[in-house]
PDB file of C-alpha atoms in Angstrom:
ATOM      1  CA  UNK A   1     -30.440 -18.660  -5.123  1.00  0.00           C
ATOM      2  CA  UNK A   2     -31.759 -17.313  -8.436  1.00  0.00           C
ATOM      3  CA  UNK A   3     -30.077 -19.715 -10.857  1.00  0.00           C
ATOM      4  CA  UNK A   4     -32.825 -22.331 -10.670  1.00  0.00           C
ATOM      5  CA  UNK A   5     -35.681 -19.991 -11.708  1.00  0.00           C
ATOM      6  CA  UNK A   6     -33.601 -18.682 -14.616  1.00  0.00           C
ATOM      7  CA  UNK A   7     -32.910 -22.221 -15.836  1.00  0.00           C
ATOM      8  CA  UNK A   8     -36.620 -23.056 -15.503  1.00  0.00           C
ATOM      9  CA  UNK A   9     -37.643 -19.968 -17.471  1.00  0.00           C
ATOM     10  CA  UNK A  10     -35.149 -20.813 -20.199  1.00  0.00           C
ATOM     11  CA  UNK A  11     -36.444 -24.393 -20.375  1.00  0.00           C
ATOM     12  CA  UNK A  12     -40.059 -23.210 -20.661  1.00  0.00           C
ATOM     13  CA  UNK A  13     -39.049 -20.629 -23.292  1.00  0.00           C
ATOM     14  CA  UNK A  14     -37.184 -23.234 -25.338  1.00  0.00           C
ATOM     15  CA  UNK A  15     -40.143 -25.653 -25.166  1.00  0.00           C
ATOM     16  CA  UNK A  16     -42.556 -22.932 -26.274  1.00  0.00           C
ATOM     17  CA  UNK A  17     -40.347 -21.999 -29.230  1.00  0.00           C
ATOM     18  CA  UNK A  18     -40.117 -25.646 -30.307  1.00  0.00           C
ATOM     19  CA  UNK A  19     -43.901 -26.090 -30.165  1.00  0.00           C
ATOM     20  CA  UNK A  20     -44.513 -22.911 -32.181  1.00  0.00           C
ATOM     21  CA  UNK A  21     -41.966 -23.975 -34.767  1.00  0.00           C
ATOM     22  CA  UNK A  22     -43.686 -27.332 -35.196  1.00  0.00           C
ATOM     23  CA  UNK A  23     -47.118 -25.707 -35.465  1.00  0.00           C
ATOM     24  CA  UNK A  24     -46.231 -23.205 -38.184  1.00  0.00           C
ATOM     25  CA  UNK A  25     -43.494 -25.115 -39.960  1.00  0.00           C
ATOM     26  CA  UNK A  26     -40.764 -22.593 -39.099  1.00  0.00           C
ATOM     27  CA  UNK A  27     -37.254 -23.379 -37.912  1.00  0.00           C
ATOM     28  CA  UNK A  28     -36.622 -22.608 -34.204  1.00  0.00           C
ATOM     29  CA  UNK A  29     -34.527 -19.555 -33.291  1.00  0.00           C
ATOM     30  CA  UNK A  30     -30.792 -20.112 -32.900  1.00  0.00           C
ATOM     31  CA  UNK A  31     -29.993 -21.141 -29.332  1.00  0.00           C
ATOM     32  CA  UNK A  32     -27.889 -18.076 -28.577  1.00  0.00           C
ATOM     33  CA  UNK A  33     -30.703 -15.713 -29.589  1.00  0.00           C
ATOM     34  CA  UNK A  34     -33.228 -17.562 -27.476  1.00  0.00           C
ATOM     35  CA  UNK A  35     -30.830 -17.412 -24.573  1.00  0.00           C
ATOM     36  CA  UNK A  36     -30.332 -13.697 -25.103  1.00  0.00           C
ATOM     37  CA  UNK A  37     -34.062 -13.109 -24.964  1.00  0.00           C
ATOM     38  CA  UNK A  38     -34.466 -15.234 -21.840  1.00  0.00           C
ATOM     39  CA  UNK A  39     -31.698 -13.541 -19.886  1.00  0.00           C
ATOM     40  CA  UNK A  40     -31.513 -10.175 -21.628  1.00  0.00           C
ATOM     41  CA  UNK A  41     -30.944  -6.913 -19.810  1.00  0.00           C
ATOM     42  CA  UNK A  42     -34.374  -5.496 -20.635  1.00  0.00           C
ATOM     43  CA  UNK A  43     -35.766  -6.618 -17.276  1.00  0.00           C
ATOM     44  CA  UNK A  44     -32.595  -5.901 -15.331  1.00  0.00           C
ATOM     45  CA  UNK A  45     -32.875  -2.902 -13.041  1.00  0.00           C
ATOM     46  CA  UNK A  46     -30.853  -1.510 -10.176  1.00  0.00           C
ATOM     47  CA  UNK A  47     -33.887  -1.011  -7.935  1.00  0.00           C
ATOM     48  CA  UNK A  48     -32.638  -0.391  -4.410  1.00  0.00           C
ATOM     49  CA  UNK A  49     -32.570  -3.619  -2.383  1.00  0.00           C
ATOM     50  CA  UNK A  50     -34.355  -5.592  -5.107  1.00  0.00           C
ATOM     51  CA  UNK A  51     -31.525  -6.944  -7.233  1.00  0.00           C
ATOM     52  CA  UNK A  52     -31.469 -10.509  -8.541  1.00  0.00           C
ATOM     53  CA  UNK A  53     -29.060 -11.626  -5.830  1.00  0.00           C
ATOM     54  CA  UNK A  54     -28.130 -15.129  -4.695  1.00  0.00           C
ATOM     55  CA  UNK A  55     -30.672 -14.840  -1.882  1.00  0.00           C
ATOM     56  CA  UNK A  56     -33.652 -12.531  -2.283  1.00  0.00           C
ATOM     57  CA  UNK A  57     -33.325  -9.457  -0.080  1.00  0.00           C
ATOM     58  CA  UNK A  58     -29.735 -10.302   0.861  1.00  0.00           C
ATOM     59  CA  UNK A  59     -26.346  -9.397  -0.599  1.00  0.00           C
ATOM     60  CA  UNK A  60     -23.739 -12.159  -0.424  1.00  0.00           C
ATOM     61  CA  UNK A  61     -20.178 -10.832  -0.314  1.00  0.00           C
ATOM     62  CA  UNK A  62     -17.108 -13.071  -0.356  1.00  0.00           C
ATOM     63  CA  UNK A  63     -13.486 -12.687   0.705  1.00  0.00           C
ATOM     64  CA  UNK A  64     -10.558 -14.916   1.628  1.00  0.00           C
ATOM     65  CA  UNK A  65      -9.738 -16.326   5.059  1.00  0.00           C
ATOM     66  CA  UNK A  66      -7.776 -15.098   6.917  1.00  0.00           C
ATOM     67  CA  UNK A  67      -8.734 -11.536   6.022  1.00  0.00           C
ATOM     68  CA  UNK A  68      -5.684  -9.314   6.478  1.00  0.00           C
ATOM     69  CA  UNK A  69      -5.273  -5.776   7.772  1.00  0.00           C
ATOM     70  CA  UNK A  70      -5.468  -3.036   6.640  1.00  0.00           C
ATOM     71  CA  UNK A  71      -8.132  -4.442   4.322  1.00  0.00           C
ATOM     72  CA  UNK A  72     -10.053  -6.045   7.193  1.00  0.00           C
ATOM     73  CA  UNK A  73      -9.618  -5.683  10.934  1.00  0.00           C
ATOM     74  CA  UNK A  74      -9.348  -8.550  13.446  1.00  0.00           C
ATOM     75  CA  UNK A  75      -9.966 -11.093  10.646  1.00  0.00           C
ATOM     76  CA  UNK A  76     -13.683 -10.234  10.841  1.00  0.00           C
ATOM     77  CA  UNK A  77     -15.033  -8.968   7.491  1.00  0.00           C
ATOM     78  CA  UNK A  78     -18.501  -8.429   8.954  1.00  0.00           C
ATOM     79  CA  UNK A  79     -17.400  -5.810  11.494  1.00  0.00           C
ATOM     80  CA  UNK A  80     -17.184  -2.993   8.931  1.00  0.00           C
ATOM     81  CA  UNK A  81     -13.611  -2.180   9.962  1.00  0.00           C
ATOM     82  CA  UNK A  82     -10.732  -2.094   7.484  1.00  0.00           C
ATOM     83  CA  UNK A  83     -10.741  -0.552   4.020  1.00  0.00           C
ATOM     84  CA  UNK A  84     -12.352  -3.378   2.054  1.00  0.00           C
ATOM     85  CA  UNK A  85     -14.934  -4.177   4.717  1.00  0.00           C
ATOM     86  CA  UNK A  86     -15.912  -0.507   4.758  1.00  0.00           C
ATOM     87  CA  UNK A  87     -16.015  -0.355   0.952  1.00  0.00           C
ATOM     88  CA  UNK A  88     -18.162  -3.507   0.813  1.00  0.00           C
ATOM     89  CA  UNK A  89     -20.753  -2.012   3.155  1.00  0.00           C
ATOM     90  CA  UNK A  90     -20.659   1.323   1.310  1.00  0.00           C
ATOM     91  CA  UNK A  91     -21.400  -0.490  -1.973  1.00  0.00           C
ATOM     92  CA  UNK A  92     -24.153  -2.494  -0.252  1.00  0.00           C
ATOM     93  CA  UNK A  93     -25.745   0.713   1.034  1.00  0.00           C
ATOM     94  CA  UNK A  94     -25.522   2.290  -2.419  1.00  0.00           C
ATOM     95  CA  UNK A  95     -27.357  -0.763  -3.787  1.00  0.00           C
ATOM     96  CA  UNK A  96     -30.061  -0.466  -1.126  1.00  0.00           C
ATOM     97  CA  UNK A  97     -28.924  -3.137   1.357  1.00  0.00           C
ATOM     98  CA  UNK A  98     -28.499  -2.463   5.077  1.00  0.00           C
ATOM     99  CA  UNK A  99     -25.631  -3.955   7.043  1.00  0.00           C
ATOM    100  CA  UNK A 100     -28.023  -6.592   8.398  1.00  0.00           C
ATOM    101  CA  UNK A 101     -28.804  -7.643   4.804  1.00  0.00           C
ATOM    102  CA  UNK A 102     -25.170  -8.496   4.033  1.00  0.00           C
ATOM    103  CA  UNK A 103     -24.078 -12.133   4.246  1.00  0.00           C
ATOM    104  CA  UNK A 104     -20.341 -12.849   4.256  1.00  0.00           C
ATOM    105  CA  UNK A 105     -18.841 -15.935   2.659  1.00  0.00           C
ATOM    106  CA  UNK A 106     -15.313 -17.343   2.739  1.00  0.00           C
ATOM    107  CA  UNK A 107     -13.828 -17.996  -0.721  1.00  0.00           C
ATOM    108  CA  UNK A 108     -10.103 -18.682  -1.399  1.00  0.00           C
ATOM    109  CA  UNK A 109      -8.347 -15.953  -3.384  1.00  0.00           C
ATOM    110  CA  UNK A 110      -7.693 -18.010  -6.523  1.00  0.00           C
ATOM    111  CA  UNK A 111     -11.181 -19.521  -6.577  1.00  0.00           C
ATOM    112  CA  UNK A 112     -12.806 -16.077  -6.625  1.00  0.00           C
ATOM    113  CA  UNK A 113     -11.760 -15.391 -10.221  1.00  0.00           C
ATOM    114  CA  UNK A 114     -11.484 -18.969 -11.502  1.00  0.00           C
ATOM    115  CA  UNK A 115     -13.940 -20.127 -14.195  1.00  0.00           C
ATOM    116  CA  UNK A 116     -17.247 -21.475 -12.931  1.00  0.00           C
ATOM    117  CA  UNK A 117     -20.544 -20.385 -11.415  1.00  0.00           C
ATOM    118  CA  UNK A 118     -20.124 -18.263  -8.283  1.00  0.00           C
ATOM    119  CA  UNK A 119     -21.919 -18.673  -4.963  1.00  0.00           C
ATOM    120  CA  UNK A 120     -21.518 -14.978  -4.109  1.00  0.00           C
ATOM    121  CA  UNK A 121     -22.916 -11.736  -5.524  1.00  0.00           C
ATOM    122  CA  UNK A 122     -19.488 -10.106  -5.505  1.00  0.00           C
ATOM    123  CA  UNK A 123     -16.066 -10.813  -4.030  1.00  0.00           C
ATOM    124  CA  UNK A 124     -13.778  -8.190  -2.510  1.00  0.00           C
ATOM    125  CA  UNK A 125     -10.234  -9.408  -1.887  1.00  0.00           C
ATOM    126  CA  UNK A 126      -7.559  -7.182  -3.439  1.00  0.00           C
ATOM    127  CA  UNK A 127      -8.156  -8.735  -6.850  1.00  0.00           C
ATOM    128  CA  UNK A 128      -6.493  -6.732  -9.601  1.00  0.00           C
ATOM    129  CA  UNK A 129      -8.484  -6.178 -12.764  1.00  0.00           C
ATOM    130  CA  UNK A 130      -6.812  -7.814 -15.771  1.00  0.00           C
ATOM    131  CA  UNK A 131      -7.711  -8.802 -19.312  1.00  0.00           C
ATOM    132  CA  UNK A 132      -6.846 -12.430 -18.573  1.00  0.00           C
ATOM    133  CA  UNK A 133      -9.104 -12.613 -15.525  1.00  0.00           C
ATOM    134  CA  UNK A 134     -11.934 -10.932 -17.427  1.00  0.00           C
ATOM    135  CA  UNK A 135     -12.134 -14.064 -19.577  1.00  0.00           C
ATOM    136  CA  UNK A 136     -13.539 -15.953 -16.585  1.00  0.00           C
ATOM    137  CA  UNK A 137     -15.303 -13.321 -14.464  1.00  0.00           C
ATOM    138  CA  UNK A 138     -16.763  -9.828 -14.521  1.00  0.00           C
ATOM    139  CA  UNK A 139     -15.213  -6.896 -12.666  1.00  0.00           C
ATOM    140  CA  UNK A 140     -16.749  -3.740 -11.301  1.00  0.00           C
ATOM    141  CA  UNK A 141     -15.130  -0.375 -11.831  1.00  0.00           C
ATOM    142  CA  UNK A 142     -11.883  -0.096  -9.880  1.00  0.00           C
ATOM    143  CA  UNK A 143     -12.277   0.902  -6.239  1.00  0.00           C
ATOM    144  CA  UNK A 144      -8.574   1.319  -5.406  1.00  0.00           C
ATOM    145  CA  UNK A 145      -5.442   2.246  -7.373  1.00  0.00           C
ATOM    146  CA  UNK A 146      -2.569   0.111  -6.126  1.00  0.00           C
ATOM    147  CA  UNK A 147       1.163  -0.428  -6.498  1.00  0.00           C
ATOM    148  CA  UNK A 148       3.278  -3.456  -5.655  1.00  0.00           C
ATOM    149  CA  UNK A 149       6.108  -3.298  -3.123  1.00  0.00           C
ATOM    150  CA  UNK A 150       9.137  -5.337  -2.028  1.00  0.00           C
ATOM    151  CA  UNK A 151       9.687  -6.339   1.618  1.00  0.00           C
ATOM    152  CA  UNK A 152      13.013  -7.608   3.023  1.00  0.00           C
ATOM    153  CA  UNK A 153      14.547  -8.153   6.461  1.00  0.00           C
ATOM    154  CA  UNK A 154      16.587  -5.208   7.695  1.00  0.00           C
ATOM    155  CA  UNK A 155      20.354  -5.485   7.301  1.00  0.00           C
ATOM    156  CA  UNK A 156      20.197  -7.999   4.448  1.00  0.00           C
ATOM    157  CA  UNK A 157      21.487  -7.630   0.905  1.00  0.00           C
ATOM    158  CA  UNK A 158      17.876  -7.452  -0.320  1.00  0.00           C
ATOM    159  CA  UNK A 159      17.119  -4.556   2.031  1.00  0.00           C
ATOM    160  CA  UNK A 160      19.863  -2.512   0.363  1.00  0.00           C
ATOM    161  CA  UNK A 161      18.411  -2.849  -3.133  1.00  0.00           C
ATOM    162  CA  UNK A 162      17.708   0.450  -4.871  1.00  0.00           C
ATOM    163  CA  UNK A 163      16.832  -0.782  -8.352  1.00  0.00           C
ATOM    164  CA  UNK A 164      15.160  -3.645 -10.183  1.00  0.00           C
ATOM    165  CA  UNK A 165      18.615  -4.821 -11.283  1.00  0.00           C
ATOM    166  CA  UNK A 166      19.565  -5.279  -7.615  1.00  0.00           C
ATOM    167  CA  UNK A 167      16.675  -7.747  -7.203  1.00  0.00           C
ATOM    168  CA  UNK A 168      17.564 -10.052 -10.087  1.00  0.00           C
ATOM    169  CA  UNK A 169      19.978 -12.229  -8.131  1.00  0.00           C
ATOM    170  CA  UNK A 170      17.658 -12.671  -5.142  1.00  0.00           C
ATOM    171  CA  UNK A 171      15.212 -15.399  -4.185  1.00  0.00           C
ATOM    172  CA  UNK A 172      11.814 -13.693  -4.260  1.00  0.00           C
ATOM    173  CA  UNK A 173       8.364 -14.916  -3.250  1.00  0.00           C
ATOM    174  CA  UNK A 174       4.686 -13.950  -3.478  1.00  0.00           C
ATOM    175  CA  UNK A 175       1.197 -15.387  -3.258  1.00  0.00           C
ATOM    176  CA  UNK A 176       0.193 -17.539  -6.212  1.00  0.00           C
ATOM    177  CA  UNK A 177      -2.247 -16.042  -8.709  1.00  0.00           C
ATOM    178  CA  UNK A 178      -1.445 -12.459  -7.691  1.00  0.00           C
ATOM    179  CA  UNK A 179      -0.200  -9.424  -9.548  1.00  0.00           C
ATOM    180  CA  UNK A 180       2.653  -9.467  -7.011  1.00  0.00           C
ATOM    181  CA  UNK A 181       3.897 -12.754  -8.454  1.00  0.00           C
ATOM    182  CA  UNK A 182       3.468 -11.413 -11.983  1.00  0.00           C
ATOM    183  CA  UNK A 183       5.675  -8.423 -11.153  1.00  0.00           C
ATOM    184  CA  UNK A 184       8.440 -10.788 -10.080  1.00  0.00           C
ATOM    185  CA  UNK A 185       8.316 -12.827 -13.287  1.00  0.00           C
ATOM    186  CA  UNK A 186       7.507 -10.018 -15.743  1.00  0.00           C
ATOM    187  CA  UNK A 187       9.276  -6.978 -14.294  1.00  0.00           C
ATOM    188  CA  UNK A 188      12.134  -8.233 -12.114  1.00  0.00           C
ATOM    189  CA  UNK A 189      12.797 -11.392 -14.169  1.00  0.00           C
ATOM    190  CA  UNK A 190      15.042 -12.905 -11.469  1.00  0.00           C
ATOM    191  CA  UNK A 191      17.701 -15.515 -12.147  1.00  0.00           C
ATOM    192  CA  UNK A 192      16.004 -17.876  -9.683  1.00  0.00           C
ATOM    193  CA  UNK A 193      12.429 -19.049 -10.039  1.00  0.00           C
ATOM    194  CA  UNK A 194      10.123 -17.230  -7.658  1.00  0.00           C
ATOM    195  CA  UNK A 195       8.589 -19.043  -4.697  1.00  0.00           C
ATOM    196  CA  UNK A 196       4.785 -19.147  -4.974  1.00  0.00           C
ATOM    197  CA  UNK A 197       2.623 -19.528  -1.878  1.00  0.00           C
ATOM    198  CA  UNK A 198      -1.063 -20.341  -1.567  1.00  0.00           C
ATOM    199  CA  UNK A 199      -1.492 -17.599   1.058  1.00  0.00           C
ATOM    200  CA  UNK A 200       0.319 -14.409   2.048  1.00  0.00           C
ATOM    201  CA  UNK A 201       0.975 -15.631   5.587  1.00  0.00           C
ATOM    202  CA  UNK A 202       3.058 -18.475   4.142  1.00  0.00           C
ATOM    203  CA  UNK A 203       5.132 -15.977   2.154  1.00  0.00           C
ATOM    204  CA  UNK A 204       5.600 -13.879   5.296  1.00  0.00           C
ATOM    205  CA  UNK A 205       6.711 -16.934   7.295  1.00  0.00           C
ATOM    206  CA  UNK A 206       9.242 -17.805   4.599  1.00  0.00           C
ATOM    207  CA  UNK A 207      10.635 -14.280   4.800  1.00  0.00           C
ATOM    208  CA  UNK A 208      10.905 -14.535   8.598  1.00  0.00           C
ATOM    209  CA  UNK A 209      12.676 -17.894   8.327  1.00  0.00           C
ATOM    210  CA  UNK A 210      15.110 -16.726   5.652  1.00  0.00           C
ATOM    211  CA  UNK A 211      13.755 -19.100   3.002  1.00  0.00           C
ATOM    212  CA  UNK A 212      13.412 -16.174   0.598  1.00  0.00           C
ATOM    213  CA  UNK A 213      15.350 -12.932   0.399  1.00  0.00           C
ATOM    214  CA  UNK A 214      12.285 -10.761  -0.159  1.00  0.00           C
ATOM    215  CA  UNK A 215       8.584 -10.963  -0.857  1.00  0.00           C
ATOM    216  CA  UNK A 216       6.263  -8.825  -2.972  1.00  0.00           C
ATOM    217  CA  UNK A 217       2.818  -7.613  -1.848  1.00  0.00           C
ATOM    218  CA  UNK A 218       0.611  -4.631  -2.555  1.00  0.00           C
ATOM    219  CA  UNK A 219       1.876  -1.447  -0.880  1.00  0.00           C
ATOM    220  CA  UNK A 220      -0.723  -1.117   1.920  1.00  0.00           C
ATOM    221  CA  UNK A 221      -0.167  -4.744   2.915  1.00  0.00           C
ATOM    222  CA  UNK A 222       3.581  -4.110   2.894  1.00  0.00           C
ATOM    223  CA  UNK A 223       3.165  -1.245   5.365  1.00  0.00           C
ATOM    224  CA  UNK A 224       1.058  -3.428   7.644  1.00  0.00           C
ATOM    225  CA  UNK A 225       3.491  -6.373   7.481  1.00  0.00           C
ATOM    226  CA  UNK A 226       6.504  -4.225   8.347  1.00  0.00           C
ATOM    227  CA  UNK A 227       4.745  -2.361  11.147  1.00  0.00           C
ATOM    228  CA  UNK A 228       2.855  -5.197  12.815  1.00  0.00           C
ATOM    229  CA  UNK A 229       3.906  -8.669  11.647  1.00  0.00           C
ATOM    230  CA  UNK A 230       7.613  -8.557  10.805  1.00  0.00           C
ATOM    231  CA  UNK A 231       8.944  -5.512  12.603  1.00  0.00           C
ATOM    232  CA  UNK A 232      12.542  -6.318  11.669  1.00  0.00           C
ATOM    233  CA  UNK A 233      11.586  -5.985   7.995  1.00  0.00           C
ATOM    234  CA  UNK A 234      11.427  -2.898   5.792  1.00  0.00           C
ATOM    235  CA  UNK A 235       9.835  -1.798   2.549  1.00  0.00           C
ATOM    236  CA  UNK A 236      12.650  -1.826   0.022  1.00  0.00           C
ATOM    237  CA  UNK A 237      10.619   0.091  -2.544  1.00  0.00           C
ATOM    238  CA  UNK A 238       7.636   0.053  -4.845  1.00  0.00           C
ATOM    239  CA  UNK A 239       7.276  -0.671  -8.557  1.00  0.00           C
ATOM    240  CA  UNK A 240       6.000   1.794 -11.097  1.00  0.00           C
ATOM    241  CA  UNK A 241       2.714   0.914 -12.757  1.00  0.00           C
ATOM    242  CA  UNK A 242       3.219  -0.987 -15.978  1.00  0.00           C
ATOM    243  CA  UNK A 243       1.673   0.031 -19.310  1.00  0.00           C
ATOM    244  CA  UNK A 244       0.829   3.607 -18.370  1.00  0.00           C
ATOM    245  CA  UNK A 245      -2.441   2.802 -16.601  1.00  0.00           C
ATOM    246  CA  UNK A 246      -2.790   2.257 -12.856  1.00  0.00           C
ATOM    247  CA  UNK A 247      -3.348  -1.221 -11.506  1.00  0.00           C
ATOM    248  CA  UNK A 248      -6.764  -1.308  -9.841  1.00  0.00           C
ATOM    249  CA  UNK A 249      -8.606  -3.602  -7.488  1.00  0.00           C
ATOM    250  CA  UNK A 250     -12.131  -4.444  -8.631  1.00  0.00           C
ATOM    251  CA  UNK A 251     -15.085  -6.321  -7.194  1.00  0.00           C
ATOM    252  CA  UNK A 252     -15.374  -9.784  -8.763  1.00  0.00           C
ATOM    253  CA  UNK A 253     -18.709 -11.008 -10.134  1.00  0.00           C
ATOM    254  CA  UNK A 254     -19.881 -14.060 -12.028  1.00  0.00           C
ATOM    255  CA  UNK A 255     -19.205 -13.894 -15.769  1.00  0.00           C
ATOM    256  CA  UNK A 256     -22.146 -12.166 -17.421  1.00  0.00           C
ATOM    257  CA  UNK A 257     -23.749 -11.311 -14.075  1.00  0.00           C
ATOM    258  CA  UNK A 258     -26.875  -9.132 -14.221  1.00  0.00           C
ATOM    259  CA  UNK A 259     -25.429  -7.297 -11.218  1.00  0.00           C
ATOM    260  CA  UNK A 260     -22.221  -6.060 -12.863  1.00  0.00           C
ATOM    261  CA  UNK A 261     -23.551  -2.770 -14.202  1.00  0.00           C
ATOM    262  CA  UNK A 262     -25.381  -2.010 -10.944  1.00  0.00           C
ATOM    263  CA  UNK A 263     -22.310  -2.736  -8.816  1.00  0.00           C
ATOM    264  CA  UNK A 264     -20.076  -0.685 -11.124  1.00  0.00           C
ATOM    265  CA  UNK A 265     -22.518   2.219 -10.920  1.00  0.00           C
ATOM    266  CA  UNK A 266     -22.400   1.990  -7.132  1.00  0.00           C
ATOM    267  CA  UNK A 267     -18.585   2.069  -7.122  1.00  0.00           C
ATOM    268  CA  UNK A 268     -18.560   4.995  -9.560  1.00  0.00           C
ATOM    269  CA  UNK A 269     -20.965   6.923  -7.322  1.00  0.00           C
ATOM    270  CA  UNK A 270     -18.766   6.297  -4.265  1.00  0.00           C
ATOM    271  CA  UNK A 271     -15.721   7.547  -6.147  1.00  0.00           C
ATOM    272  CA  UNK A 272     -17.564  10.615  -7.414  1.00  0.00           C
ATOM    273  CA  UNK A 273     -18.966  11.664  -4.020  1.00  0.00           C
ATOM    274  CA  UNK A 274     -15.598  11.239  -2.274  1.00  0.00           C
ATOM    275  CA  UNK A 275     -16.531   8.196  -0.180  1.00  0.00           C
ATOM    276  CA  UNK A 276     -13.725   6.007  -1.562  1.00  0.00           C
ATOM    277  CA  UNK A 277     -11.151   8.746  -0.969  1.00  0.00           C
ATOM    278  CA  UNK A 278     -12.387   9.232   2.596  1.00  0.00           C
ATOM    279  CA  UNK A 279     -12.253   5.500   3.347  1.00  0.00           C
ATOM    280  CA  UNK A 280      -8.778   5.276   1.829  1.00  0.00           C
ATOM    281  CA  UNK A 281      -7.603   8.125   4.055  1.00  0.00           C
ATOM    282  CA  UNK A 282      -9.198   6.506   7.114  1.00  0.00           C
ATOM    283  CA  UNK A 283      -7.908   2.969   6.662  1.00  0.00           C
ATOM    284  CA  UNK A 284      -4.863   3.220   4.382  1.00  0.00           C
ATOM    285  CA  UNK A 285      -3.257   6.437   5.629  1.00  0.00           C
ATOM    286  CA  UNK A 286      -0.011   4.591   6.426  1.00  0.00           C
ATOM    287  CA  UNK A 287       0.431   3.679   2.765  1.00  0.00           C
ATOM    288  CA  UNK A 288       2.516   6.735   2.001  1.00  0.00           C
ATOM    289  CA  UNK A 289       5.167   7.060  -0.669  1.00  0.00           C
ATOM    290  CA  UNK A 290       7.950   4.481  -0.720  1.00  0.00           C
ATOM    291  CA  UNK A 291      11.072   4.631  -2.894  1.00  0.00           C
ATOM    292  CA  UNK A 292      10.375   3.722  -6.530  1.00  0.00           C
ATOM    293  CA  UNK A 293      12.416   0.850  -7.942  1.00  0.00           C
ATOM    294  CA  UNK A 294      13.491   1.411 -11.560  1.00  0.00           C
TER     295      UNK A 294
END
């Protein structure tokens, strides 16, 4: 891990500044300027396979457990199957790391973008980029444009909804800390408080058991749930993007990470050369248009 050497360098730098100040009778530099010089971007490069990663020569990538389809296949992020697993390895390759150089780590969804030092180089877990989250972590460029969707059991009142107004009287649920839950509170504004679950599988179980009328997930997950996990459920519809700009998933990095610009450049390159579009077509082809709820 590269935090210890950085701290040591900063300590040595600070001690040197103090000694010089005493010798020549000058005041020491302000702490923030000294820190900037110690950890500035001047020495930061995106040399292939030689980034300042958690473990030298390795790239540590995190995601939640379980890892759901279609983002990951068979709950095995390391197999390269599923959209996000494939994207992770494509980014790694762009950065100069082979598949054998990638180390996977399990990190709960909410913890990935919570304040605090990270144990991973980047996290990939359907985390939507937002101004609020940017206060605690860095994000790469967006690697997927996403919409949120409503799932309900077939034949129920919720399944017949055709507008946002039709959802207001229903008991809705979603995973805590997600954009899905935000859409319930900010867009639907239901009469009943939404049910918040620590994991998506708990929300799905509640839908199966009739504890909620409908749940909200991202659209690709909704297609997977209705085709493989709850086959007596249907996608009621999808929400329009709010604010005129598309909601995007981004890779999560430590706040102020030296890797952020390199990882963003890698994502940008994959978008430009068509890799992201090809992976989306390969792994998310079922996520076709669903009715739009207005």
